[in-house]
C-alpha cells in the first residue's frame, strides 16, 4: 500500500533541504500515517484503515460512516479491509 491517507488523501510532498550556506538538495516530507482498526456499526464489521493524524481527527469529528462516505465520494478510499 502506498503512503496515502485513505480518509483525507494526504500524500508525501517534495521539498528542499537547505544548508547553512543556502545550498539546496531534494528531500521528501512523508505523511504521519497509522494503521488503525475501527468497528463499523452500520456494516457490523471491523475494518482496517491507513490514515493520517488529520484523518483520525476527521473521523472523531464527523463519525466513521460519514468520513468513509465522504472519502469514497472524493476518490480517496480505494480498498477497505473487512475483518469478521
N, CA, C and O atoms as a Tinker XYZ file with bonds, in Angstrom:
   336  protein
     1  N      0.842000   -1.172000    0.000000    73     2
     2  CA     0.000000    0.000000    0.000000    64     1     3
     3  C      0.889000    1.237000    0.000000    63     2     4     5
     4  O      1.897000    1.290000    0.705000    81     3
     5  N      0.511000    2.216000   -0.787000    73     3     6
     6  CA     1.304000    3.432000   -0.846000    64     5     7
     7  C      1.039000    4.309000    0.372000    63     6     8     9
     8  O      0.090000    4.079000    1.121000    81     7
     9  N      1.877000    5.300000    0.558000    73     7    10
    10  CA     1.792000    6.161000    1.732000    64     9    11
    11  C      0.795000    7.292000    1.478000    63    10    12    13
    12  O      1.178000    8.451000    1.312000    81    11
    13  N     -0.500000    6.930000    1.452000    73    11    14
    14  CA    -1.574000    7.895000    1.236000    64    13    15
    15  C     -2.647000    7.649000    2.288000    63    14    16    17
    16  O     -2.995000    6.501000    2.566000    81    15
    17  N     -3.169000    8.717000    2.871000    73    15    18
    18  CA    -4.263000    8.605000    3.840000    64    17    19
    19  C     -5.545000    8.245000    3.093000    63    18    20    21
    20  O     -5.864000    8.857000    2.074000    81    19
    21  N     -6.278000    7.251000    3.598000    73    19    22
    22  CA    -7.490000    6.804000    2.930000    64    21    23
    23  C     -8.689000    7.702000    3.222000    63    22    24    25
    24  O     -9.719000    7.572000    2.562000    81    23
    25  N     -8.585000    8.597000    4.178000    73    23    26
    26  CA    -9.684000    9.491000    4.515000    64    25    27
    27  C     -9.481000   10.889000    3.920000    63    26    28    29
    28  O    -10.399000   11.435000    3.308000    81    27
    29  N     -8.306000   11.464000    4.091000    73    27    30
    30  CA    -8.064000   12.830000    3.619000    64    29    31
    31  C     -7.347000   12.895000    2.278000    63    30    32    33
    32  O     -7.372000   13.940000    1.627000    81    31
    33  N     -6.708000   11.811000    1.847000    73    31    34
    34  CA    -5.980000   11.816000    0.585000    64    33    35
    35  C     -4.612000   12.454000    0.664000    63    34    36    37
    36  O     -3.988000   12.702000   -0.368000    81    35
    37  N     -4.124000   12.729000    1.880000    73    35    38
    38  CA    -2.798000   13.339000    2.018000    64    37    39
    39  C     -1.724000   12.358000    1.571000    63    38    40    41
    40  O     -1.818000   11.159000    1.836000    81    39
    41  N     -0.699000   12.875000    0.889000    73    39    42
    42  CA     0.422000   12.046000    0.472000    64    41    43
    43  C      1.720000   12.818000    0.621000    63    42    44    45
    44  O      1.712000   13.996000    0.977000    81    43
    45  N      2.830000   12.158000    0.350000    73    43    46
    46  CA     4.144000   12.757000    0.561000    64    45    47
    47  C      4.352000   13.961000   -0.352000    63    46    48    49
    48  O      3.889000   13.985000   -1.492000    81    47
    49  N      5.063000   14.966000    0.179000    73    47    50
    50  CA     5.409000   16.160000   -0.578000    64    49    51
    51  C      6.905000   16.178000   -0.823000    63    50    52    53
    52  O      7.667000   15.523000   -0.112000    81    51
    53  N      7.326000   16.931000   -1.833000    73    51    54
    54  CA     8.741000   17.064000   -2.156000    64    53    55
    55  C      9.164000   18.493000   -1.836000    63    54    56    57
    56  O      8.449000   19.449000   -2.136000    81    55
    57  N     10.341000   18.621000   -1.220000    73    55    58
    58  CA    10.856000   19.941000   -0.878000    64    57    59
    59  C     12.369000   19.943000   -0.923000    63    58    60    61
    60  O     12.981000   19.106000   -1.586000    81    59
    61  N     12.969000   20.883000   -0.218000    73    59    62
    62  CA    14.415000   21.030000   -0.229000    64    61    63
    63  C     14.978000   20.964000    1.186000    63    62    64    65
    64  O     14.377000   21.479000    2.129000    81    63
    65  N     16.143000   20.320000    1.323000    73    63    66
    66  CA    16.986000   20.511000    2.493000    64    65    67
    67  C     17.796000   21.763000    2.218000    63    66    68    69
    68  O     18.411000   21.872000    1.157000    81    67
    69  N     17.814000   22.700000    3.136000    73    67    70
    70  CA    18.563000   23.932000    2.945000    64    69    71
    71  C     19.657000   23.988000    3.995000    63    70    72    73
    72  O     19.370000   24.022000    5.192000    81    71
    73  N     20.908000   23.997000    3.558000    73    71    74
    74  CA    22.037000   24.053000    4.486000    64    73    75
    75  C     22.270000   25.486000    4.947000    63    74    76    77
    76  O     21.595000   26.412000    4.497000    81    75
    77  N     23.209000   25.655000    5.828000    73    75    78
    78  CA    23.534000   26.987000    6.336000    64    77    79
    79  C     24.021000   27.909000    5.220000    63    78    80    81
    80  O     23.796000   29.119000    5.260000    81    79
    81  N     24.696000   27.321000    4.215000    73    79    82
    82  CA    25.181000   28.125000    3.087000    64    81    83
    83  C     24.119000   28.271000    1.990000    63    82    84    85
    84  O     24.430000   28.690000    0.875000    81    83
    85  N     22.905000   27.935000    2.299000    73    83    86
    86  CA    21.739000   28.030000    1.394000    64    85    87
    87  C     21.821000   27.080000    0.202000    63    86    88    89
    88  O     21.163000   27.310000   -0.813000    81    87
    89  N     22.611000   26.026000    0.307000    73    87    90
    90  CA    22.678000   25.019000   -0.749000    64    89    91
    91  C     21.469000   24.101000   -0.613000    63    90    92    93
    92  O     21.156000   23.640000    0.485000    81    91
    93  N     20.790000   23.834000   -1.728000    73    91    94
    94  CA    19.540000   23.079000   -1.669000    64    93    95
    95  C     19.694000   21.693000   -2.289000    63    94    96    97
    96  O     20.241000   21.544000   -3.382000    81    95
    97  N     19.208000   20.691000   -1.580000    73    95    98
    98  CA    19.128000   19.329000   -2.109000    64    97    99
    99  C     17.709000   18.827000   -1.876000    63    98   100   101
   100  O     17.062000   19.205000   -0.899000    81    99
   101  N     17.234000   17.983000   -2.769000    73    99   102
   102  CA    15.861000   17.495000   -2.703000    64   101   103
   103  C     15.657000   16.563000   -1.515000    63   102   104   105
   104  O     16.562000   15.826000   -1.125000    81   103
   105  N     14.447000   16.606000   -0.943000    73   103   106
   106  CA    14.063000   15.696000    0.123000    64   105   107
   107  C     12.566000   15.440000    0.043000    63   106   108   109
   108  O     11.860000   16.081000   -0.736000    81   107
   109  N     12.093000   14.513000    0.840000    73   107   110
   110  CA    10.693000   14.124000    0.811000    64   109   111
   111  C     10.093000   14.305000    2.201000    63   110   112   113
   112  O     10.692000   13.899000    3.197000    81   111
   113  N      8.920000   14.910000    2.267000    73   111   114
   114  CA     8.190000   15.058000    3.517000    64   113   115
   115  C      7.116000   13.971000    3.547000    63   114   116   117
   116  O      6.130000   14.055000    2.815000    81   115
   117  N      7.301000   12.953000    4.388000    73   115   118
   118  CA     6.323000   11.870000    4.486000    64   117   119
   119  C      5.146000   12.276000    5.360000    63   118   120   121
   120  O      5.226000   13.223000    6.142000    81   119
   121  N      4.055000   11.541000    5.209000    73   119   122
   122  CA     2.832000   11.787000    5.960000    64   121   123
   123  C      2.885000   10.985000    7.259000    63   122   124   125
   124  O      3.478000    9.907000    7.302000    81   123
   125  N      2.274000   11.505000    8.307000    73   123   126
   126  CA     2.203000   10.844000    9.600000    64   125   127
   127  C      1.062000    9.823000    9.553000    63   126   128   129
   128  O     -0.073000   10.136000    9.913000    81   127
   129  N      1.372000    8.590000    9.102000    73   127   130
   130  CA     0.342000    7.569000    8.875000    64   129   131
   131  C      0.270000    6.547000    9.995000    63   130   132   133
   132  O      1.269000    6.215000   10.633000    81   131
   133  N     -0.959000    6.053000   10.216000    73   131   134
   134  CA    -1.234000    4.987000   11.171000    64   133   135
   135  C     -2.057000    3.923000   10.480000    63   134   136   137
   136  O     -2.815000    4.225000    9.559000    81   135
   137  N     -1.918000    2.682000   10.912000    73   135   138
   138  CA    -2.822000    1.615000   10.512000    64   137   139
   139  C     -3.700000    1.339000   11.715000    63   138   140   141
   140  O     -3.210000    0.917000   12.763000    81   139
   141  N     -5.001000    1.576000   11.571000    73   139   142
   142  CA    -5.901000    1.515000   12.714000    64   141   143
   143  C     -7.140000    0.704000   12.375000    63   142   144   145
   144  O     -7.656000    0.777000   11.259000    81   143
   145  N     -7.619000   -0.076000   13.353000    73   143   146
   146  CA    -8.836000   -0.856000   13.186000    64   145   147
   147  C    -10.007000   -0.126000   13.830000    63   146   148   149
   148  O     -9.892000    0.405000   14.935000    81   147
   149  N    -11.141000   -0.106000   13.123000    73   147   150
   150  CA   -12.366000    0.517000   13.613000    64   149   151
   151  C    -13.505000   -0.484000   13.527000    63   150   152   153
   152  O    -13.518000   -1.352000   12.654000    81   151
   153  N    -14.464000   -0.357000   14.442000    73   151   154
   154  CA   -15.686000   -1.149000   14.344000    64   153   155
   155  C    -16.726000   -0.298000   13.642000    63   154   156   157
   156  O    -17.115000    0.757000   14.143000    81   155
   157  N    -17.176000   -0.756000   12.478000    73   155   158
   158  CA   -18.145000   -0.034000   11.663000    64   157   159
   159  C    -19.526000   -0.554000   12.008000    63   158   160   161
   160  O    -19.905000   -1.647000   11.588000    81   159
   161  N    -20.283000    0.228000   12.776000    73   159   162
   162  CA   -21.575000   -0.210000   13.322000    64   161   163
   163  C    -22.589000   -0.442000   12.207000    63   162   164   165
   164  O    -23.346000   -1.411000   12.264000    81   163
   165  N    -22.621000    0.422000   11.196000    73   163   166
   166  CA   -23.615000    0.308000   10.118000    64   165   167
   167  C    -23.455000   -0.985000    9.326000    63   166   168   169
   168  O    -24.449000   -1.562000    8.886000    81   167
   169  N    -22.215000   -1.451000    9.136000    73   167   170
   170  CA   -21.962000   -2.690000    8.398000    64   169   171
   171  C    -21.752000   -3.881000    9.323000    63   170   172   173
   172  O    -21.656000   -5.015000    8.855000    81   171
   173  N    -21.679000   -3.637000   10.640000    73   171   174
   174  CA   -21.497000   -4.677000   11.660000    64   173   175
   175  C    -20.228000   -5.496000   11.415000    63   174   176   177
   176  O    -20.262000   -6.726000   11.407000    81   175
   177  N    -19.097000   -4.786000   11.214000    73   175   178
   178  CA   -17.824000   -5.477000   10.992000    64   177   179
   179  C    -16.668000   -4.571000   11.411000    63   178   180   181
   180  O    -16.840000   -3.369000   11.613000    81   179
   181  N    -15.502000   -5.169000   11.534000    73   179   182
   182  CA   -14.267000   -4.442000   11.815000    64   181   183
   183  C    -13.590000   -4.129000   10.492000    63   182   184   185
   184  O    -13.574000   -4.967000    9.591000    81   183
   185  N    -13.025000   -2.917000   10.363000    73   183   186
   186  CA   -12.290000   -2.540000    9.153000    64   185   187
   187  C    -10.928000   -1.984000    9.561000    63   186   188   189
   188  O    -10.758000   -1.468000   10.666000    81   187
   189  N     -9.968000   -2.099000    8.656000    73   187   190
   190  CA    -8.628000   -1.561000    8.867000    64   189   191
   191  C     -8.399000   -0.434000    7.872000    63   190   192   193
   192  O     -8.573000   -0.612000    6.666000    81   191
   193  N     -8.008000    0.727000    8.386000    73   191   194
   194  CA    -7.738000    1.895000    7.552000    64   193   195
   195  C     -6.312000    2.372000    7.764000    63   194   196   197
   196  O     -5.780000    2.277000    8.870000    81   195
   197  N     -5.694000    2.882000    6.712000    73   195   198
   198  CA    -4.413000    3.564000    6.809000    64   197   199
   199  C     -4.720000    5.047000    6.722000    63   198   200   201
   200  O     -5.136000    5.543000    5.675000    81   199
   201  N     -4.511000    5.760000    7.834000    73   199   202
   202  CA    -4.899000    7.160000    7.861000    64   201   203
   203  C     -3.886000    8.018000    8.583000    63   202   204   205
   204  O     -3.099000    7.538000    9.399000    81   203
   205  N     -3.925000    9.297000    8.263000    73   203   206
   206  CA    -3.015000   10.267000    8.877000    64   205   207
   207  C     -3.620000   10.761000   10.183000    63   206   208   209
   208  O     -4.752000   10.419000   10.525000    81   207
   209  N     -2.858000   11.561000   10.901000    73   207   210
   210  CA    -3.356000   12.141000   12.147000    64   209   211
   211  C     -4.553000   13.045000   11.863000    63   210   212   213
   212  O     -5.496000   13.089000   12.654000    81   211
   213  N     -4.525000   13.761000   10.748000    73   211   214
   214  CA    -5.652000   14.610000   10.365000    64   213   215
   215  C     -6.878000   13.761000   10.016000    63   214   216   217
   216  O     -8.008000   14.161000   10.297000    81   215
   217  N     -6.664000   12.597000    9.409000    73   215   218
   218  CA    -7.763000   11.691000    9.102000    64   217   219
   219  C     -8.399000   11.129000   10.360000    63   218   220   221
   220  O     -9.616000   10.951000   10.423000    81   219
   221  N     -7.575000   10.850000   11.363000    73   219   222
   222  CA    -8.081000   10.366000   12.645000    64   221   223
   223  C     -8.937000   11.440000   13.318000    63   222   224   225
   224  O     -9.978000   11.130000   13.897000    81   223
   225  N     -8.508000   12.689000   13.245000    73   223   226
   226  CA    -9.301000   13.796000   13.794000    64   225   227
   227  C    -10.604000   13.975000   13.021000    63   226   228   229
   228  O    -11.630000   14.313000   13.611000    81   227
   229  N    -10.575000   13.750000   11.709000    73   227   230
   230  CA   -11.783000   13.852000   10.895000    64   229   231
   231  C    -12.803000   12.802000   11.306000    63   230   232   233
   232  O    -13.995000   13.095000   11.403000    81   231
   233  N    -12.340000   11.576000   11.548000    73   231   234
   234  CA   -13.240000   10.509000   11.979000    64   233   235
   235  C    -13.815000   10.827000   13.354000    63   234   236   237
   236  O    -14.999000   10.586000   13.592000    81   235
   237  N    -13.007000   11.361000   14.260000    73   235   238
   238  CA   -13.508000   11.734000   15.583000    64   237   239
   239  C    -14.545000   12.849000   15.495000    63   238   240   241
   240  O    -15.479000   12.893000   16.296000    81   239
   241  N    -14.387000   13.743000   14.533000    73   239   242
   242  CA   -15.272000   14.892000   14.397000    64   241   243
   243  C    -16.583000   14.529000   13.690000    63   242   244   245
   244  O    -17.661000   14.879000   14.168000    81   243
   245  N    -16.492000   13.824000   12.546000    73   243   246
   246  CA   -17.663000   13.548000   11.718000    64   245   247
   247  C    -18.327000   12.211000   12.033000    63   246   248   249
   248  O    -19.530000   12.050000   11.830000    81   247
   249  N    -17.558000   11.266000   12.521000    73   247   250
   250  CA   -18.055000    9.906000   12.668000    64   249   251
   251  C    -17.500000    9.042000   11.550000    63   250   252   253
   252  O    -17.169000    9.538000   10.474000    81   251
   253  N    -17.402000    7.747000   11.813000    73   251   254
   254  CA   -16.768000    6.830000   10.858000    64   253   255
   255  C    -17.563000    6.721000    9.564000    63   254   256   257
   256  O    -16.987000    6.796000    8.479000    81   255
   257  N    -18.877000    6.545000    9.663000    73   255   258
   258  CA   -19.690000    6.332000    8.467000    64   257   259
   259  C    -19.659000    7.549000    7.541000    63   258   260   261
   260  O    -19.502000    7.399000    6.330000    81   259
   261  N    -19.806000    8.740000    8.097000    73   259   262
   262  CA   -19.794000    9.966000    7.284000    64   261   263
   263  C    -18.414000   10.198000    6.662000    63   262   264   265
   264  O    -18.318000   10.631000    5.513000    81   263
   265  N    -17.352000    9.913000    7.411000    73   263   266
   266  CA   -15.998000   10.103000    6.879000    64   265   267
   267  C    -15.716000    9.128000    5.742000    63   266   268   269
   268  O    -15.094000    9.505000    4.748000    81   267
   269  N    -16.163000    7.882000    5.874000    73   267   270
   270  CA   -15.957000    6.889000    4.808000    64   269   271
   271  C    -16.746000    7.268000    3.559000    63   270   272   273
   272  O    -16.236000    7.136000    2.446000    81   271
   273  N    -17.985000    7.737000    3.726000    73   271   274
   274  CA   -18.782000    8.156000    2.568000    64   273   275
   275  C    -18.137000    9.340000    1.847000    63   274   276   277
   276  O    -18.093000    9.372000    0.617000    81   275
   277  N    -17.638000   10.313000    2.613000    73   275   278
   278  CA   -17.004000   11.475000    2.002000    64   277   279
   279  C    -15.710000   11.087000    1.290000    63   278   280   281
   280  O    -15.425000   11.601000    0.208000    81   279
   281  N    -14.926000   10.189000    1.880000    73   279   282
   282  CA   -13.685000    9.745000    1.253000    64   281   283
   283  C    -13.963000    8.971000   -0.030000    63   282   284   285
   284  O    -13.218000    9.100000   -1.002000    81   283
   285  N    -15.026000    8.169000   -0.044000    73   283   286
   286  CA   -15.388000    7.425000   -1.253000    64   285   287
   287  C    -15.850000    8.367000   -2.359000    63   286   288   289
   288  O    -15.543000    8.142000   -3.529000    81   287
   289  N    -16.591000    9.430000   -1.998000    73   287   290
   290  CA   -17.035000   10.406000   -2.992000    64   289   291
   291  C    -15.852000   11.155000   -3.604000    63   290   292   293
   292  O    -15.842000   11.440000   -4.802000    81   291
   293  N    -14.849000   11.473000   -2.770000    73   291   294
   294  CA   -13.670000   12.194000   -3.250000    64   293   295
   295  C    -12.671000   11.290000   -3.961000    63   294   296   297
   296  O    -11.738000   11.791000   -4.589000    81   295
   297  N    -12.842000    9.973000   -3.881000    73   295   298
   298  CA   -11.964000    9.033000   -4.561000    64   297   299
   299  C    -10.725000    8.649000   -3.775000    63   298   300   301
   300  O     -9.800000    8.063000   -4.337000    81   299
   301  N    -10.685000    8.964000   -2.488000    73   299   302
   302  CA    -9.518000    8.640000   -1.671000    64   301   303
   303  C     -9.555000    7.207000   -1.172000    63   302   304   305
   304  O     -8.507000    6.589000   -0.986000    81   303
   305  N    -10.732000    6.680000   -0.956000    73   303   306
   306  CA   -10.891000    5.356000   -0.371000    64   305   307
   307  C    -10.897000    4.326000   -1.490000    63   306   308   309
   308  O    -11.870000    4.225000   -2.238000    81   307
   309  N     -9.827000    3.569000   -1.607000    73   307   310
   310  CA    -9.735000    2.589000   -2.679000    64   309   311
   311  C    -10.097000    1.196000   -2.186000    63   310   312   313
   312  O    -10.823000    0.463000   -2.857000    81   311
   313  N     -9.591000    0.833000   -1.016000    73   311   314
   314  CA    -9.818000   -0.519000   -0.505000    64   313   315
   315  C     -9.936000   -0.451000    1.005000    63   314   316   317
   316  O     -9.151000    0.219000    1.675000    81   315
   317  N    -10.933000   -1.156000    1.532000    73   315   318
   318  CA   -11.113000   -1.254000    2.977000    64   317   319
   319  C    -11.032000   -2.733000    3.318000    63   318   320   321
   320  O    -11.773000   -3.545000    2.764000    81   319
   321  N    -10.125000   -3.087000    4.238000    73   319   322
   322  CA   -10.016000   -4.465000    4.666000    64   321   323
   323  C    -11.077000   -4.734000    5.732000    63   322   324   325
   324  O    -11.069000   -4.112000    6.794000    81   323
   325  N    -11.983000   -5.655000    5.444000    73   323   326
   326  CA   -13.017000   -6.012000    6.386000    64   325   327
   327  C    -12.573000   -7.231000    7.177000    63   326   328   329
   328  O    -12.128000   -8.225000    6.602000    81   327
   329  N    -12.694000   -7.155000    8.473000    73   327   330
   330  CA   -12.332000   -8.253000    9.369000    64   329   331
   331  C    -13.587000   -8.723000   10.063000    63   330   332   333
   332  O    -14.243000   -7.939000   10.750000    81   331
   333  N    -13.939000   -9.996000    9.900000    73   331   334
   334  CA   -15.162000  -10.524000   10.516000    64   333   335
   335  C    -14.836000  -11.328000   11.746000    63   334   336
   336  O    -15.739000  -11.852000   12.398000    81   335
